[in-house]
mmCIF file of C-alpha atoms and ligand atoms in Angstrom:
data_model
loop_
_atom_site.group_PDB
_atom_site.id
_atom_site.type_symbol
_atom_site.label_atom_id
_atom_site.label_comp_id
_atom_site.label_asym_id
_atom_site.label_seq_id
_atom_site.Cartn_x
_atom_site.Cartn_y
_atom_site.Cartn_z
ATOM 1 C CA UNK A 3 -0.001 0.056 0.017
ATOM 2 C CA UNK A 4 1.051 3.558 -0.599
ATOM 3 C CA UNK A 5 -0.537 6.457 1.316
ATOM 4 C CA UNK A 6 0.008 9.756 -0.421
ATOM 5 C CA UNK A 7 -0.936 13.118 1.081
ATOM 6 C CA UNK A 8 -0.862 15.942 -1.479
ATOM 7 C CA UNK A 9 -1.278 19.675 -0.721
ATOM 8 C CA UNK A 10 -3.299 18.734 2.276
ATOM 9 C CA UNK A 11 -4.615 21.693 4.321
ATOM 10 C CA UNK A 12 -6.835 22.303 7.271
ATOM 11 C CA UNK A 13 -7.432 25.477 9.329
ATOM 12 C CA UNK A 14 -8.757 25.688 12.832
ATOM 13 C CA UNK A 15 -9.039 29.395 13.631
ATOM 14 C CA UNK A 16 -5.433 30.637 14.018
ATOM 15 C CA UNK A 17 -3.971 27.194 13.474
ATOM 16 C CA UNK A 18 -3.245 26.203 9.917
ATOM 17 C CA UNK A 19 -2.184 22.697 9.034
ATOM 18 C CA UNK A 20 -0.197 22.254 5.787
ATOM 19 C CA UNK A 21 0.014 22.300 2.909
ATOM 20 C CA UNK A 22 1.489 18.912 3.600
ATOM 21 C CA UNK A 23 3.081 16.531 1.107
ATOM 22 C CA UNK A 24 3.883 13.095 2.496
ATOM 23 C CA UNK A 25 4.253 9.574 1.051
ATOM 24 C CA UNK A 26 4.117 6.599 3.364
ATOM 25 C CA UNK A 27 4.884 3.126 1.992
ATOM 26 C CA UNK A 28 4.619 -0.174 3.919
ATOM 27 C CA UNK A 29 6.688 1.197 6.798
ATOM 28 C CA UNK A 30 6.380 2.720 10.202
ATOM 29 C CA UNK A 31 6.449 6.498 9.980
ATOM 30 C CA UNK A 32 6.938 8.047 13.410
ATOM 31 C CA UNK A 33 5.271 11.475 13.533
ATOM 32 C CA UNK A 34 7.172 13.502 16.097
ATOM 33 C CA UNK A 35 6.394 17.009 17.246
ATOM 34 C CA UNK A 36 5.588 19.151 20.298
ATOM 35 C CA UNK A 37 2.076 19.419 21.698
ATOM 36 C CA UNK A 38 -0.167 21.435 19.459
ATOM 37 C CA UNK A 39 1.890 21.056 16.337
ATOM 38 C CA UNK A 40 -0.815 19.203 14.420
ATOM 39 C CA UNK A 41 0.017 15.490 14.903
ATOM 40 C CA UNK A 42 -3.534 14.514 15.813
ATOM 41 C CA UNK A 43 -4.867 16.721 13.072
ATOM 42 C CA UNK A 44 -2.834 14.773 10.513
ATOM 43 C CA UNK A 45 -4.208 11.455 11.768
ATOM 44 C CA UNK A 46 -7.801 12.770 11.965
ATOM 45 C CA UNK A 47 -7.632 13.843 8.311
ATOM 46 C CA UNK A 48 -6.448 10.401 7.253
ATOM 47 C CA UNK A 49 -9.015 8.612 9.368
ATOM 48 C CA UNK A 50 -11.888 10.783 8.226
ATOM 49 C CA UNK A 51 -12.609 12.247 11.679
ATOM 50 C CA UNK A 52 -11.961 15.651 10.089
ATOM 51 C CA UNK A 53 -12.215 16.734 6.485
ATOM 52 C CA UNK A 54 -9.403 18.794 4.889
ATOM 53 C CA UNK A 55 -10.081 22.240 3.492
ATOM 54 C CA UNK A 56 -8.114 21.179 0.380
ATOM 55 C CA UNK A 57 -5.793 18.544 -1.010
ATOM 56 C CA UNK A 58 -5.951 14.772 -1.397
ATOM 57 C CA UNK A 59 -5.236 11.612 0.446
ATOM 58 C CA UNK A 60 -4.549 8.726 -1.862
ATOM 59 C CA UNK A 61 -4.357 5.123 -0.712
ATOM 60 C CA UNK A 62 -2.975 3.128 -3.672
ATOM 61 C CA UNK A 63 -4.581 5.682 -5.979
ATOM 62 C CA UNK A 64 -7.921 5.545 -4.149
ATOM 63 C CA UNK A 65 -9.088 8.951 -2.967
ATOM 64 C CA UNK A 66 -10.051 8.867 0.710
ATOM 65 C CA UNK A 67 -11.132 12.517 1.047
ATOM 66 C CA UNK A 68 -14.878 12.573 1.002
ATOM 67 C CA UNK A 69 -15.229 8.868 1.889
ATOM 68 C CA UNK A 70 -17.095 8.114 5.166
ATOM 69 C CA UNK A 71 -14.928 6.894 7.898
ATOM 70 C CA UNK A 72 -16.244 3.342 7.741
ATOM 71 C CA UNK A 73 -15.323 2.997 4.090
ATOM 72 C CA UNK A 74 -11.654 4.020 4.436
ATOM 73 C CA UNK A 75 -10.182 0.788 5.932
ATOM 74 C CA UNK A 76 -8.121 2.938 8.248
ATOM 75 C CA UNK A 77 -7.544 1.644 11.721
ATOM 76 C CA UNK A 78 -6.847 4.041 14.618
ATOM 77 C CA UNK A 79 -5.653 3.537 18.188
ATOM 78 C CA UNK A 80 -5.924 6.479 20.567
ATOM 79 C CA UNK A 81 -3.833 7.514 23.590
ATOM 80 C CA UNK A 82 -6.475 5.837 25.862
ATOM 81 C CA UNK A 83 -7.850 2.881 23.864
ATOM 82 C CA UNK A 84 -11.641 3.291 23.796
ATOM 83 C CA UNK A 85 -12.856 -0.263 24.549
ATOM 84 C CA UNK A 86 -16.441 -1.235 25.166
ATOM 85 C CA UNK A 87 -16.537 -1.348 28.967
ATOM 86 C CA UNK A 88 -19.401 -3.915 29.277
ATOM 87 C CA UNK A 89 -17.628 -6.453 27.019
ATOM 88 C CA UNK A 90 -14.713 -8.743 27.855
ATOM 89 C CA UNK A 91 -11.461 -8.248 26.088
ATOM 90 C CA UNK A 92 -12.343 -11.212 23.811
ATOM 91 C CA UNK A 93 -15.746 -9.739 22.873
ATOM 92 C CA UNK A 94 -14.027 -6.376 22.174
ATOM 93 C CA UNK A 95 -11.643 -8.088 19.722
ATOM 94 C CA UNK A 96 -14.352 -10.427 18.350
ATOM 95 C CA UNK A 97 -16.458 -7.400 17.560
ATOM 96 C CA UNK A 98 -14.124 -6.479 14.720
ATOM 97 C CA UNK A 99 -12.664 -9.861 13.762
ATOM 98 C CA UNK A 100 -13.725 -11.958 10.807
ATOM 99 C CA UNK A 101 -13.094 -15.249 12.511
ATOM 100 C CA UNK A 102 -12.250 -16.946 15.762
ATOM 101 C CA UNK A 103 -8.880 -17.939 14.328
ATOM 102 C CA UNK A 104 -8.082 -14.258 13.846
ATOM 103 C CA UNK A 105 -8.972 -13.489 17.455
ATOM 104 C CA UNK A 106 -6.729 -16.350 18.584
ATOM 105 C CA UNK A 107 -3.877 -15.231 16.379
ATOM 106 C CA UNK A 108 -4.004 -11.629 17.567
ATOM 107 C CA UNK A 109 -4.311 -12.772 21.233
ATOM 108 C CA UNK A 110 -1.191 -14.813 20.820
ATOM 109 C CA UNK A 111 0.835 -12.142 19.031
ATOM 110 C CA UNK A 112 -0.185 -9.504 21.575
ATOM 111 C CA UNK A 113 0.158 -11.863 24.571
ATOM 112 C CA UNK A 114 -3.448 -11.428 25.605
ATOM 113 C CA UNK A 115 -4.274 -15.102 26.255
ATOM 114 C CA UNK A 116 -4.467 -14.633 30.040
ATOM 115 C CA UNK A 117 -6.723 -11.641 29.950
ATOM 116 C CA UNK A 118 -9.303 -12.379 27.200
ATOM 117 C CA UNK A 119 -12.164 -13.096 29.558
ATOM 118 C CA UNK A 120 -11.711 -9.966 31.687
ATOM 119 C CA UNK A 121 -13.490 -6.616 31.277
ATOM 120 C CA UNK A 122 -11.417 -3.528 30.428
ATOM 121 C CA UNK A 123 -11.849 -2.012 33.921
ATOM 122 C CA UNK A 124 -9.898 -4.967 35.441
ATOM 123 C CA UNK A 125 -7.036 -4.684 33.002
ATOM 124 C CA UNK A 126 -3.762 -2.691 33.407
ATOM 125 C CA UNK A 127 -3.095 0.260 31.184
ATOM 126 C CA UNK A 128 -0.635 -1.758 29.033
ATOM 127 C CA UNK A 129 -3.137 -4.628 28.605
ATOM 128 C CA UNK A 130 -5.917 -2.318 27.688
ATOM 129 C CA UNK A 131 -3.747 -0.740 24.996
ATOM 130 C CA UNK A 132 -2.880 -4.193 23.631
ATOM 131 C CA UNK A 133 -6.516 -5.141 23.506
ATOM 132 C CA UNK A 134 -7.341 -1.865 21.752
ATOM 133 C CA UNK A 135 -4.565 -2.577 19.194
ATOM 134 C CA UNK A 136 -5.870 -6.192 18.794
ATOM 135 C CA UNK A 137 -9.341 -4.860 18.076
ATOM 136 C CA UNK A 138 -8.081 -2.355 15.563
ATOM 137 C CA UNK A 139 -5.932 -4.965 13.811
ATOM 138 C CA UNK A 140 -8.850 -7.466 13.760
ATOM 139 C CA UNK A 141 -10.562 -5.314 11.236
ATOM 140 C CA UNK A 142 -7.586 -5.800 8.869
ATOM 141 C CA UNK A 143 -6.986 -2.071 8.104
ATOM 142 C CA UNK A 144 -5.134 -0.960 5.062
ATOM 143 C CA UNK A 145 -3.540 1.814 7.067
ATOM 144 C CA UNK A 146 -2.792 1.862 10.832
ATOM 145 C CA UNK A 147 -2.838 5.163 12.786
ATOM 146 C CA UNK A 148 -1.689 5.302 16.365
ATOM 147 C CA UNK A 149 -2.020 8.499 18.460
ATOM 148 C CA UNK A 150 0.445 8.479 21.387
ATOM 149 C CA UNK A 151 -0.899 4.981 22.371
ATOM 150 C CA UNK A 152 1.790 4.372 24.998
ATOM 151 C CA UNK A 153 2.073 7.851 26.519
ATOM 152 C CA UNK A 154 -0.162 7.040 29.526
ATOM 153 C CA UNK A 155 1.845 3.968 30.545
ATOM 154 C CA UNK A 156 4.727 3.731 32.969
ATOM 155 C CA UNK A 157 8.202 3.876 31.485
ATOM 156 C CA UNK A 158 9.179 0.116 31.823
ATOM 157 C CA UNK A 159 5.943 -1.128 30.245
ATOM 158 C CA UNK A 160 6.147 1.543 27.584
ATOM 159 C CA UNK A 161 9.709 0.468 26.745
ATOM 160 C CA UNK A 162 8.767 -3.221 26.567
ATOM 161 C CA UNK A 163 5.722 -2.638 24.467
ATOM 162 C CA UNK A 164 7.682 -0.373 22.182
ATOM 163 C CA UNK A 165 10.199 -3.138 21.546
ATOM 164 C CA UNK A 166 7.412 -5.650 20.782
ATOM 165 C CA UNK A 167 5.487 -3.340 18.548
ATOM 166 C CA UNK A 168 8.231 -2.654 16.092
ATOM 167 C CA UNK A 169 8.281 -6.335 14.970
ATOM 168 C CA UNK A 170 4.509 -6.467 14.865
ATOM 169 C CA UNK A 171 4.095 -3.285 12.813
ATOM 170 C CA UNK A 172 6.730 -4.393 10.320
ATOM 171 C CA UNK A 173 5.031 -7.721 9.800
ATOM 172 C CA UNK A 174 1.778 -5.948 8.849
ATOM 173 C CA UNK A 175 3.043 -4.664 5.520
ATOM 174 C CA UNK A 176 0.840 -1.574 5.575
ATOM 175 C CA UNK A 177 1.537 2.052 6.154
ATOM 176 C CA UNK A 178 1.685 2.739 9.874
ATOM 177 C CA UNK A 179 1.661 6.294 11.265
ATOM 178 C CA UNK A 180 2.794 6.467 14.895
ATOM 179 C CA UNK A 181 2.321 9.784 16.628
ATOM 180 C CA UNK A 182 4.509 10.588 19.552
ATOM 181 C CA UNK A 183 6.119 13.608 21.213
ATOM 182 C CA UNK A 184 8.923 11.415 22.561
ATOM 183 C CA UNK A 185 12.116 11.310 20.538
ATOM 184 C CA UNK A 186 13.222 7.918 21.928
ATOM 185 C CA UNK A 187 9.954 6.324 20.942
ATOM 186 C CA UNK A 188 10.165 7.820 17.505
ATOM 187 C CA UNK A 189 13.746 6.500 16.861
ATOM 188 C CA UNK A 190 12.952 3.084 18.360
ATOM 189 C CA UNK A 191 9.826 2.529 16.362
ATOM 190 C CA UNK A 192 10.117 4.519 13.197
ATOM 191 C CA UNK A 193 11.644 3.308 9.927
ATOM 192 C CA UNK A 194 11.484 7.019 9.126
ATOM 193 C CA UNK A 195 10.580 9.980 11.287
ATOM 194 C CA UNK A 196 8.468 13.018 10.228
ATOM 195 C CA UNK A 197 9.062 16.068 12.384
ATOM 196 C CA UNK A 198 5.983 18.233 12.633
ATOM 197 C CA UNK A 199 6.143 21.944 13.561
ATOM 198 C CA UNK A 200 3.313 24.486 13.632
ATOM 199 C CA UNK A 201 1.183 22.396 11.199
ATOM 200 C CA UNK A 202 3.981 21.671 8.808
ATOM 201 C CA UNK A 203 6.222 18.737 8.141
ATOM 202 C CA UNK A 204 9.644 20.127 8.664
ATOM 203 C CA UNK A 205 11.807 17.094 7.851
ATOM 204 C CA UNK A 206 11.215 13.436 6.927
ATOM 205 C CA UNK A 207 14.037 10.927 7.017
ATOM 206 C CA UNK A 208 15.533 7.809 8.616
ATOM 207 C CA UNK A 209 16.163 8.184 12.381
ATOM 208 C CA UNK A 210 19.896 8.483 11.801
ATOM 209 C CA UNK A 211 19.476 11.118 9.051
ATOM 210 C CA UNK A 212 17.236 13.146 11.271
ATOM 211 C CA UNK A 213 19.538 12.897 14.249
ATOM 212 C CA UNK A 214 22.799 13.374 12.415
ATOM 213 C CA UNK A 215 21.648 15.842 9.710
ATOM 214 C CA UNK A 216 18.730 17.884 11.131
ATOM 215 C CA UNK A 217 17.459 20.312 8.490
ATOM 216 C CA UNK A 218 16.800 23.065 10.932
ATOM 217 C CA UNK A 219 17.648 24.273 14.427
ATOM 218 C CA UNK A 220 14.148 23.275 15.476
ATOM 219 C CA UNK A 221 14.625 19.704 14.402
ATOM 220 C CA UNK A 222 18.056 19.620 16.038
ATOM 221 C CA UNK A 223 16.732 20.828 19.374
ATOM 222 C CA UNK A 224 13.704 18.615 19.302
ATOM 223 C CA UNK A 225 15.705 15.533 18.650
ATOM 224 C CA UNK A 226 18.040 16.220 21.479
ATOM 225 C CA UNK A 227 21.115 17.781 19.885
ATOM 226 C CA UNK A 228 22.422 19.990 22.609
ATOM 227 C CA UNK A 229 25.535 21.050 20.736
ATOM 228 C CA UNK A 230 24.361 23.922 18.573
ATOM 229 C CA UNK A 231 26.997 26.710 18.079
ATOM 230 C CA UNK A 232 26.929 29.907 16.050
ATOM 231 C CA UNK A 233 29.803 29.922 13.697
ATOM 232 C CA UNK A 234 31.264 31.521 10.589
ATOM 233 C CA UNK A 235 32.640 29.684 7.577
ATOM 234 C CA UNK A 236 36.352 30.477 7.186
ATOM 235 C CA UNK A 237 37.109 28.172 4.214
ATOM 236 C CA UNK A 238 35.360 25.851 1.825
ATOM 237 C CA UNK A 239 37.275 23.681 -0.614
ATOM 238 C CA UNK A 240 37.309 20.106 -1.903
ATOM 239 C CA UNK A 241 38.805 18.819 1.346
ATOM 240 C CA UNK A 242 36.198 20.147 3.676
ATOM 241 C CA UNK A 243 34.497 23.186 5.145
ATOM 242 C CA UNK A 244 36.067 24.972 8.146
ATOM 243 C CA UNK A 245 33.909 26.926 10.620
ATOM 244 C CA UNK A 246 35.105 29.187 13.398
ATOM 245 C CA UNK A 247 33.127 29.085 16.631
ATOM 246 C CA UNK A 248 34.906 31.806 18.589
ATOM 247 C CA UNK A 249 38.511 30.652 18.779
ATOM 248 C CA UNK A 250 37.694 27.035 18.016
ATOM 249 C CA UNK A 251 37.668 25.734 14.468
ATOM 250 C CA UNK A 252 35.717 22.673 13.305
ATOM 251 C CA UNK A 253 36.182 20.923 9.993
ATOM 252 C CA UNK A 254 33.361 19.087 8.344
ATOM 253 C CA UNK A 255 33.417 16.771 5.315
ATOM 254 C CA UNK A 256 32.167 18.716 2.311
ATOM 255 C CA UNK A 257 29.574 16.145 1.210
ATOM 256 C CA UNK A 258 26.060 17.028 2.443
ATOM 257 C CA UNK A 259 26.927 20.679 3.102
ATOM 258 C CA UNK A 260 24.420 22.747 1.168
ATOM 259 C CA UNK A 261 25.929 24.785 -1.641
ATOM 260 C CA UNK A 262 24.477 28.009 -0.121
ATOM 261 C CA UNK A 263 27.071 27.660 2.623
ATOM 262 C CA UNK A 264 30.213 29.444 1.473
ATOM 263 C CA UNK A 265 33.114 31.355 3.040
ATOM 264 C CA UNK A 266 31.679 34.023 5.211
ATOM 265 C CA UNK A 267 28.330 32.338 5.850
ATOM 266 C CA UNK A 268 26.882 32.441 9.304
ATOM 267 C CA UNK A 269 25.762 28.924 10.200
ATOM 268 C CA UNK A 270 24.815 26.783 13.140
ATOM 269 C CA UNK A 271 27.275 24.049 13.856
ATOM 270 C CA UNK A 272 25.372 20.959 15.084
ATOM 271 C CA UNK A 273 27.040 17.987 16.750
ATOM 272 C CA UNK A 274 24.990 15.192 18.277
ATOM 273 C CA UNK A 275 26.286 14.478 21.804
ATOM 274 C CA UNK A 276 26.599 10.701 20.965
ATOM 275 C CA UNK A 277 29.202 11.619 18.320
ATOM 276 C CA UNK A 278 31.538 13.295 20.670
ATOM 277 C CA UNK A 279 34.256 10.988 21.931
ATOM 278 C CA UNK A 280 36.236 11.726 25.033
ATOM 279 C CA UNK A 281 39.775 10.697 25.848
ATOM 280 C CA UNK A 282 42.089 11.403 28.735
ATOM 281 C CA UNK A 283 43.726 14.819 28.234
ATOM 282 C CA UNK A 284 47.209 13.373 28.132
ATOM 283 C CA UNK A 285 46.425 11.264 25.030
ATOM 284 C CA UNK A 286 48.211 12.853 22.085
ATOM 285 C CA UNK A 287 45.499 13.857 19.653
ATOM 286 C CA UNK A 288 46.093 15.096 16.130
ATOM 287 C CA UNK A 289 43.675 17.418 14.505
ATOM 288 C CA UNK A 290 45.481 17.219 11.148
ATOM 289 C CA UNK A 291 44.049 16.444 7.694
ATOM 290 C CA UNK A 292 41.723 13.430 7.679
ATOM 291 C CA UNK A 293 41.699 13.275 11.440
ATOM 292 C CA UNK A 294 38.922 14.067 13.932
ATOM 293 C CA UNK A 295 38.435 17.530 15.253
ATOM 294 C CA UNK A 296 40.299 17.562 18.550
ATOM 295 C CA UNK A 297 39.848 20.080 21.368
ATOM 296 C CA UNK A 298 40.740 19.965 25.000
ATOM 297 C CA UNK A 299 38.613 21.208 27.877
ATOM 298 C CA UNK A 300 37.498 20.863 31.451
ATOM 299 C CA UNK A 301 34.586 18.823 32.733
ATOM 300 C CA UNK A 302 32.096 21.388 33.957
ATOM 301 C CA UNK A 303 29.264 19.079 34.849
ATOM 302 C CA UNK A 304 28.159 15.508 34.462
ATOM 303 C CA UNK A 305 24.973 13.624 34.864
ATOM 304 C CA UNK A 306 24.114 9.908 35.127
ATOM 305 C CA UNK A 307 21.152 9.387 32.716
ATOM 306 C CA UNK A 308 20.843 5.612 33.258
ATOM 307 C CA UNK A 309 22.133 4.126 30.110
ATOM 308 C CA UNK A 310 24.487 6.920 29.387
ATOM 309 C CA UNK A 311 26.414 9.660 31.106
ATOM 310 C CA UNK A 312 26.019 13.263 29.904
ATOM 311 C CA UNK A 313 29.207 15.211 30.280
ATOM 312 C CA UNK A 314 29.544 18.944 29.625
ATOM 313 C CA UNK A 315 33.073 20.013 28.679
ATOM 314 C CA UNK A 316 34.063 23.599 28.778
ATOM 315 C CA UNK A 317 36.309 24.372 25.804
ATOM 316 C CA UNK A 318 38.597 27.438 25.669
ATOM 317 C CA UNK A 319 37.813 28.399 29.260
ATOM 318 C CA UNK A 320 34.080 28.128 28.760
ATOM 319 C CA UNK A 321 33.720 30.140 25.507
ATOM 320 C CA UNK A 322 31.961 26.934 24.237
ATOM 321 C CA UNK A 323 30.492 23.985 26.069
ATOM 322 C CA UNK A 324 30.547 20.704 24.253
ATOM 323 C CA UNK A 325 28.167 17.988 25.583
ATOM 324 C CA UNK A 326 29.082 14.347 25.108
ATOM 325 C CA UNK A 327 26.966 11.262 25.764
ATOM 326 C CA UNK A 328 29.206 8.387 26.768
ATOM 327 C CA UNK A 329 28.635 4.873 28.096
ATOM 328 C CA UNK A 330 29.596 3.741 31.570
ATOM 329 C CA UNK A 331 32.919 1.985 30.566
ATOM 330 C CA UNK A 332 34.124 5.236 28.922
ATOM 331 C CA UNK A 333 32.933 7.257 31.924
ATOM 332 C CA UNK A 334 34.820 4.964 34.337
ATOM 333 C CA UNK A 335 38.000 4.719 32.213
ATOM 334 C CA UNK A 336 38.154 8.513 32.128
ATOM 335 C CA UNK A 337 37.525 8.774 35.844
ATOM 336 C CA UNK A 338 35.375 11.817 35.187
ATOM 337 C CA UNK A 339 35.147 14.474 37.850
ATOM 338 C CA UNK A 340 34.170 18.025 37.701
ATOM 339 C CA UNK A 341 37.330 19.936 36.853
ATOM 340 C CA UNK A 342 39.227 17.075 35.136
ATOM 341 C CA UNK A 343 40.855 17.725 31.854
ATOM 342 C CA UNK A 344 39.720 15.773 28.739
ATOM 343 C CA UNK A 345 40.192 15.708 25.057
ATOM 344 C CA UNK A 346 37.107 15.758 22.909
ATOM 345 C CA UNK A 347 37.194 14.224 19.397
ATOM 346 C CA UNK A 348 34.578 14.853 16.799
ATOM 347 C CA UNK A 349 34.944 13.165 13.403
ATOM 348 C CA UNK A 350 34.389 15.607 10.490
ATOM 349 C CA UNK A 351 31.400 13.661 9.220
ATOM 350 C CA UNK A 352 29.679 14.262 12.498
ATOM 351 C CA UNK A 353 29.857 18.026 12.236
ATOM 352 C CA UNK A 354 26.704 19.128 10.584
ATOM 353 C CA UNK A 355 26.038 22.671 9.380
ATOM 354 C CA UNK A 356 22.607 24.208 9.303
ATOM 355 C CA UNK A 357 22.254 27.329 7.110
ATOM 356 C CA UNK A 358 20.619 29.285 9.826
ATOM 357 C CA UNK A 359 22.712 31.414 12.268
ATOM 358 C CA UNK A 360 22.212 31.409 16.001
ATOM 359 C CA UNK A 361 23.069 29.386 19.101
ATOM 360 C CA UNK A 362 20.855 27.220 21.266
HETATM 361 P P1 ADP B 9 -1.014 17.731 18.579
HETATM 362 O O1 ADP B 9 -1.743 16.407 18.299
HETATM 363 O O2 ADP B 9 0.238 17.867 17.843
HETATM 364 O O3 ADP B 9 -0.847 18.128 20.031
HETATM 365 P P2 ADP B 9 -3.445 18.861 17.344
HETATM 366 O O4 ADP B 9 -3.425 18.375 16.023
HETATM 367 O O5 ADP B 9 -4.294 18.180 18.369
HETATM 368 O O6 ADP B 9 -1.941 18.899 17.965
HETATM 369 O O7 ADP B 9 -3.787 20.388 17.425
HETATM 370 C C1 ADP B 9 -3.207 21.387 16.624
HETATM 371 C C2 ADP B 9 -3.997 22.698 16.778
HETATM 372 O O8 ADP B 9 -5.290 22.489 16.135
HETATM 373 C C3 ADP B 9 -4.171 23.128 18.161
HETATM 374 O O9 ADP B 9 -4.019 24.530 18.257
HETATM 375 C C4 ADP B 9 -5.623 22.696 18.488
HETATM 376 O O10 ADP B 9 -6.254 23.559 19.370
HETATM 377 C C5 ADP B 9 -6.281 22.836 17.055
HETATM 378 N N1 ADP B 9 -7.346 21.946 16.882
HETATM 379 C C6 ADP B 9 -7.244 20.532 16.739
HETATM 380 N N2 ADP B 9 -8.427 19.988 16.551
HETATM 381 C C7 ADP B 9 -9.394 20.978 16.624
HETATM 382 C C8 ADP B 9 -10.798 20.957 16.500
HETATM 383 N N3 ADP B 9 -11.512 19.901 16.269
HETATM 384 N N4 ADP B 9 -11.412 22.213 16.627
HETATM 385 C C9 ADP B 9 -10.644 23.324 16.788
HETATM 386 N N5 ADP B 9 -9.367 23.386 16.950
HETATM 387 C C10 ADP B 9 -8.655 22.204 16.793
HETATM 388 MG MG1 MG B 10 -2.400 15.013 19.806
#
């Protein structure tokens, strides 16, 4: 199936959605954006809960705009799965399923066997969401839409369900749009991510493309890139692009740098914290041609974030603070303390330039 949104618009008072162009194949597209950016509006238009002011929604060439909700073959799961409270979990799923075999199959895939004869009120949040998903899938939709289905769950259950869902969604072979405001959920579940801002799709790409090559400062900030520095291009040639951030110079590989960025351009230098490697300060580091950017600095602050440590390093006496995310072995090897000296290495291909000036 191919879902194709073309010049799709919808206005609600001051808020205007679109015009949006978006093509979703048999894949999971994570729709990521802040509250009020238009994520639910996007799903509502596809589902037929709202009608667009203009534009088209094609599903394998079939126009959905104007079709009543029940003729669209679009399944939707909401933040709080709306189950029939007086029916058991089994009856909720049976309601939409073509056969008992289908109910059994979905119950097995979604691990519902133990809870099928219970009513929704007696189920945990995670179980209710799995039943809601089973009921939606039982109708064999051509498109699956999910609107923050895990956001009301506790973190451990959310994480476990998230891991299970990726395999399930992929096996469906239909377009899946998964709305979330959580960057980790988007990167864990999405084959691609669409970043929504103020009713527009600002960037669509693979998780690594969006994380490593954000198209705008907004995308960079929203996907957790803390290293955004205002800089000026000092040189551009076949070997790379050099940018001065105060007294510190970063080199980036020339491929992928927009042609509009030339000597003298003011840009934002963007470095994802997971791309910054730290070494003990006494390691000899060479910033020469072909090598990583190397700078030395002082640990200003560190934070244990569970799976990773976040370390802020003041470079050039604090003119610039570079944040690195490192794993525990690195943290322990470096014996990080506030005030310790470290070398930071950033490979040229991890220095991304955004043609917008500004810092933070
Ligand atoms: P998100 O899901 O990203 O939080 P929404 O799509 O729900 O954002 O909302 C985007 C904007 O559209 C908000 O300003 C919201 O108030 C407005 N909006 C959404 N649905 C309606 C509606 N049915 N009537 C009026 N305004 C709406
Ligand atoms: Mg919403």
